[in-house]
Amino acid sequence: MGTRDVAAAMARAEPDRFGNPPLPTWLEANQDLRLATFADAAAEADVIINAVNGQASLAALAAAGEANLAGKLILDVANPLDFSAGMPPTLSVSNTDSLAEQIQRQFPAAHVVKTLNTVTAMLMVNPDLVAGGDHTIFVSGNDETAKQRTSALLAELGWRDVMDLGDLSSARATEMYLPLWLRLFGVLGTPMFSIKVER
Ligand SMILES: NC(=O)c1ccc[n+]([C@@H]2O[C@H](COP(=O)([O-])OP(=O)(O)OC[C@H]3O[C@@H](n4cnc5c(N)ncnc54)[C@H](OP(=O)(O)O)[C@@H]3O)[C@@H](O)[C@H]2O)c1
């Protein structure tokens, strides 16, 4: 797992904003995971997961190093949320572009697939926690092999209803779902909900 500054991350002693234990406590309990710089993590990785702040994603991936991303699958789960004007956040990119496309343009040798950004983190890795897992997750990307690989990884996580939305421009749609997601979160008082596409 990459971070800007390993020593600073290991010095964190406070719970995160969700009340989860600080990173060192979590790493102690998950000893198969190692913290590294973005560049070292990316160099060793077979698949890159962009799970950093949406506004910082391009900078974090640049720090990971273009050569360390080339030819690799980048699963982009980030949302381009701008909290600078308070709540609710706005989207820093939308309509005619998306964060996923910005990443693909900046790193043309990588294979970017947008997925999982429509659900809360706990559901990403355990879809059964809502509706017995009977809900839909989307994939968007330009490379068919990368999307097939993503779908296989999603199946390993328990996703049964994986919908291919098409090329990476379709990530605009799932990123622009975020304003509705945030309103639903406010109304429901829980992030444990998802989209089910009924055919
Ligand atoms: N949390 C969820 O349930 C959820 C659901 C769907 C999508 N997402 C998306 O997933 C991403 C991560 O979510 P999160 O809740 O963990 O958000 P977060 O707290 O905003 O992201 C934390 C991560 O962003 C990195 N980061 C922050 N500022 C940075 C900067 N200026 N330069 C480089 N890296 C920076 C942090 O690195 P350091 O370790 O160096 O601080 C850390 O790895 C976000 O894009 C979010 O929209 C989250």
Coordinates of C-alpha atoms and ligand atoms in Angstrom, one line a residue:
M1 CA 0.0 0.0 0.0
G2 CA 1.4 3.3 -1.1
T3 CA 1.6 6.5 0.9
R4 CA 3.3 9.9 0.5
D5 CA 5.5 9.5 3.6
V6 CA 5.9 6.1 5.3
A7 CA 7.3 7.6 8.5
A8 CA 4.5 10.1 8.8
A9 CA 1.8 7.5 8.1
M10 CA 3.4 5.1 10.7
A11 CA 3.3 8.0 13.2
R12 CA -0.5 8.3 13.0
A13 CA -2.0 7.6 16.4
E14 CA -5.6 8.9 16.0
P15 CA -8.5 6.9 14.6
D16 CA -9.5 7.9 11.0
R17 CA -12.6 10.0 10.4
F18 CA -14.8 6.9 10.4
G19 CA -13.5 5.9 13.8
N20 CA -11.3 3.1 12.4
P21 CA -8.0 2.4 14.2
P22 CA -5.0 4.3 13.1
L23 CA -2.9 2.9 10.2
P24 CA -0.1 1.3 12.4
T25 CA -2.7 -0.6 14.4
W26 CA -4.4 -1.8 11.2
L27 CA -1.1 -2.9 9.7
E28 CA -0.2 -4.8 12.9
A29 CA -3.4 -6.8 12.4
N30 CA -2.8 -7.3 8.7
Q31 CA 0.8 -8.4 8.5
D32 CA 0.6 -9.6 5.0
L33 CA 0.4 -5.9 3.9
R34 CA 3.3 -3.6 3.8
L35 CA 3.4 0.2 3.6
A36 CA 5.7 1.7 1.0
T37 CA 6.2 4.9 -1.0
F38 CA 3.8 5.2 -4.0
A39 CA 6.7 4.5 -6.3
D40 CA 7.9 1.3 -4.4
A41 CA 4.3 0.0 -4.1
A42 CA 3.7 0.5 -7.8
A43 CA 7.0 -1.0 -8.9
E44 CA 6.1 -4.3 -7.2
A45 CA 2.4 -4.3 -8.1
D46 CA 0.8 -6.4 -10.8
V47 CA -2.5 -4.4 -10.5
I48 CA -2.6 -0.8 -9.3
I49 CA -5.7 0.3 -7.3
N50 CA -6.1 4.1 -7.3
A51 CA -7.8 4.5 -3.9
V52 CA -6.5 8.0 -3.1
N53 CA -8.3 11.3 -2.7
G54 CA -9.8 12.1 -6.1
Q55 CA -8.2 15.6 -6.2
A56 CA -4.8 14.1 -5.5
S57 CA -5.1 11.0 -7.8
L58 CA -3.0 12.5 -10.7
A59 CA -0.3 13.6 -8.3
A60 CA -0.2 10.3 -6.5
L61 CA 0.0 8.3 -9.7
A62 CA 2.7 10.7 -11.0
A63 CA 4.6 10.0 -7.7
A64 CA 4.1 6.3 -8.4
G65 CA 6.0 6.8 -11.6
E66 CA 4.9 6.4 -15.2
A67 CA 7.2 3.5 -15.9
N68 CA 5.8 1.6 -12.9
L69 CA 2.3 2.0 -14.3
A70 CA 3.0 1.1 -18.0
G71 CA 1.2 -1.9 -19.3
K72 CA -0.5 -2.4 -15.9
L73 CA -4.2 -2.5 -15.0
I74 CA -5.2 0.5 -12.9
L75 CA -8.5 0.0 -11.0
D76 CA -9.7 3.5 -10.4
V77 CA -12.2 3.6 -7.5
A78 CA -11.6 7.3 -6.8
N79 CA -14.2 10.1 -7.0
P80 CA -13.3 13.6 -8.0
L81 CA -14.9 15.3 -5.0
D82 CA -14.1 18.9 -4.2
F83 CA -14.8 19.8 -0.6
S84 CA -13.2 23.2 -0.8
A85 CA -16.5 25.0 -0.6
G86 CA -17.9 22.8 2.1
M87 CA -20.7 20.2 2.1
P88 CA -22.0 18.8 -0.1
P89 CA -18.9 18.5 -2.2
T90 CA -19.0 19.3 -6.0
L91 CA -17.3 17.4 -8.8
S92 CA -14.0 18.8 -9.9
V93 CA -14.5 17.3 -13.4
S94 CA -17.8 16.3 -15.1
N95 CA -20.0 16.2 -18.1
T96 CA -17.4 16.1 -20.9
D97 CA -14.6 14.5 -19.0
S98 CA -13.9 12.4 -15.9
L99 CA -11.1 11.6 -13.5
A100 CA -10.7 8.2 -15.0
E101 CA -10.2 9.7 -18.5
Q102 CA -7.7 12.3 -17.0
I103 CA -5.7 9.4 -15.6
Q104 CA -5.8 7.5 -18.9
R105 CA -4.6 10.5 -20.8
Q106 CA -1.8 11.2 -18.4
F107 CA -0.7 7.5 -18.4
P108 CA -1.5 6.3 -21.9
A109 CA 0.5 3.0 -21.5
A110 CA -1.6 1.9 -18.5
H111 CA -5.1 0.3 -18.8
V112 CA -7.5 2.3 -16.6
V113 CA -10.8 0.6 -15.6
K114 CA -13.3 2.6 -13.5
T115 CA -15.1 0.5 -11.0
L116 CA -16.4 0.3 -7.4
N117 CA -16.7 4.1 -7.0
T118 CA -20.5 3.8 -6.7
V119 CA -20.4 1.9 -3.3
T120 CA -18.9 2.6 0.1
A121 CA -15.5 1.0 0.8
M122 CA -16.9 -1.7 3.0
L123 CA -19.3 -2.9 0.3
M124 CA -16.5 -2.8 -2.4
V125 CA -14.9 -5.9 -0.7
N126 CA -18.1 -7.4 0.7
P127 CA -21.1 -6.9 -1.6
D128 CA -23.1 -9.4 0.4
L129 CA -23.6 -6.8 3.2
V130 CA -26.4 -5.2 1.2
A131 CA -29.4 -7.1 -0.3
G132 CA -27.6 -10.4 0.0
G133 CA -25.2 -9.2 -2.7
D134 CA -28.0 -8.8 -5.3
H135 CA -27.0 -5.4 -6.7
T136 CA -25.0 -4.0 -9.6
I137 CA -21.4 -2.9 -10.0
F138 CA -20.2 -1.1 -13.1
V139 CA -17.0 -1.3 -15.2
S140 CA -15.8 1.3 -17.7
G141 CA -12.6 1.1 -19.8
N142 CA -11.1 1.2 -23.2
D143 CA -9.2 -2.2 -23.0
E144 CA -11.4 -5.3 -23.2
T145 CA -8.8 -7.6 -21.6
A146 CA -8.4 -5.2 -18.7
K147 CA -12.1 -5.1 -18.2
Q148 CA -12.3 -8.9 -18.3
R149 CA -9.5 -9.1 -15.7
T150 CA -11.4 -6.6 -13.6
S151 CA -14.6 -8.6 -13.8
A152 CA -12.7 -11.7 -12.7
L153 CA -11.3 -9.7 -9.7
L154 CA -14.7 -8.4 -8.8
A155 CA -16.1 -12.0 -8.9
E156 CA -13.4 -13.0 -6.4
L157 CA -14.7 -10.2 -4.1
G158 CA -18.2 -11.7 -4.4
W159 CA -19.8 -9.4 -7.1
R160 CA -22.3 -11.4 -9.2
D161 CA -23.9 -8.6 -11.2
V162 CA -21.1 -6.8 -13.1
M163 CA -22.3 -4.4 -15.8
D164 CA -19.9 -3.3 -18.6
L165 CA -20.9 0.3 -19.4
G166 CA -18.5 0.6 -22.3
D167 CA -15.5 2.7 -23.0
L168 CA -13.8 4.9 -20.4
S169 CA -16.0 7.9 -21.2
S170 CA -18.8 6.0 -19.4
A171 CA -16.9 6.7 -16.2
R172 CA -18.4 10.2 -16.4
A173 CA -21.8 8.6 -15.6
T174 CA -20.7 6.7 -12.5
E175 CA -18.6 9.6 -11.2
M176 CA -21.6 11.9 -11.8
Y177 CA -23.8 9.5 -9.7
L178 CA -21.9 10.9 -6.6
P179 CA -24.2 13.9 -6.0
L180 CA -27.1 11.4 -5.8
W181 CA -25.1 9.0 -3.7
L182 CA -24.3 11.8 -1.2
R183 CA -28.0 12.9 -1.0
L184 CA -29.1 9.3 -0.4
F185 CA -26.4 9.0 2.3
G186 CA -27.9 12.1 3.9
V187 CA -31.5 10.8 3.8
L188 CA -30.7 7.1 4.7
G189 CA -28.1 8.0 7.4
T190 CA -26.0 5.0 6.3
P191 CA -23.6 4.4 3.4
M192 CA -24.8 0.8 3.1
F193 CA -26.8 1.0 -0.1
S194 CA -26.2 0.4 -3.8
I195 CA -27.7 0.4 -7.3
K196 CA -29.6 -2.6 -8.6
V197 CA -30.3 -2.5 -12.3
E198 CA -33.5 -4.5 -12.9
R199 CA -33.8 -5.8 -16.4
Ligands
LIG1 N1 -14.3 5.7 1.5 C1 -15.2 5.2 0.7 O1 -16.2 4.6 1.2 C2 -15.2 5.4 -0.8 C3 -16.2 4.9 -1.6 C4 -16.1 5.1 -3.0 C5 -15.0 5.8 -3.5 N2 -14.0 6.3 -2.7 C6 -12.9 7.0 -3.2 O2 -11.7 6.3 -2.9 C7 -10.7 7.2 -2.6 C8 -10.1 7.0 -1.3 O3 -11.1 7.2 -0.3 P1 -10.8 7.6 1.2 O4 -12.1 7.6 1.9 O5 -9.7 6.8 1.7 O6 -10.4 9.1 0.9 P2 -9.2 10.0 1.4 O7 -9.1 9.9 2.9 O8 -9.5 11.3 0.8 O9 -7.9 9.4 0.7 C9 -6.8 9.0 1.5 C10 -5.7 8.7 0.5 O10 -5.4 9.8 -0.4 C11 -4.0 10.1 -0.3 N3 -3.8 11.5 -0.5 C12 -4.5 12.5 0.1 N4 -4.0 13.7 -0.3 C13 -3.0 13.5 -1.2 C14 -2.1 14.3 -1.9 N5 -2.2 15.6 -1.8 N6 -1.2 13.7 -2.7 C15 -1.1 12.3 -2.8 N7 -1.9 11.5 -2.1 C16 -2.8 12.1 -1.3 C17 -3.6 9.6 1.1 O11 -2.2 9.4 1.1 P3 -1.3 9.5 2.4 O12 -1.3 8.1 3.0 O13 0.0 9.9 2.0 O14 -2.0 10.5 3.3 C18 -4.4 8.4 1.2 O15 -3.8 7.3 0.5 C19 -11.3 8.6 -2.8 O16 -11.1 9.1 -4.1 C20 -12.8 8.4 -2.6 O17 -13.6 9.3 -3.3 C21 -14.1 6.1 -1.3

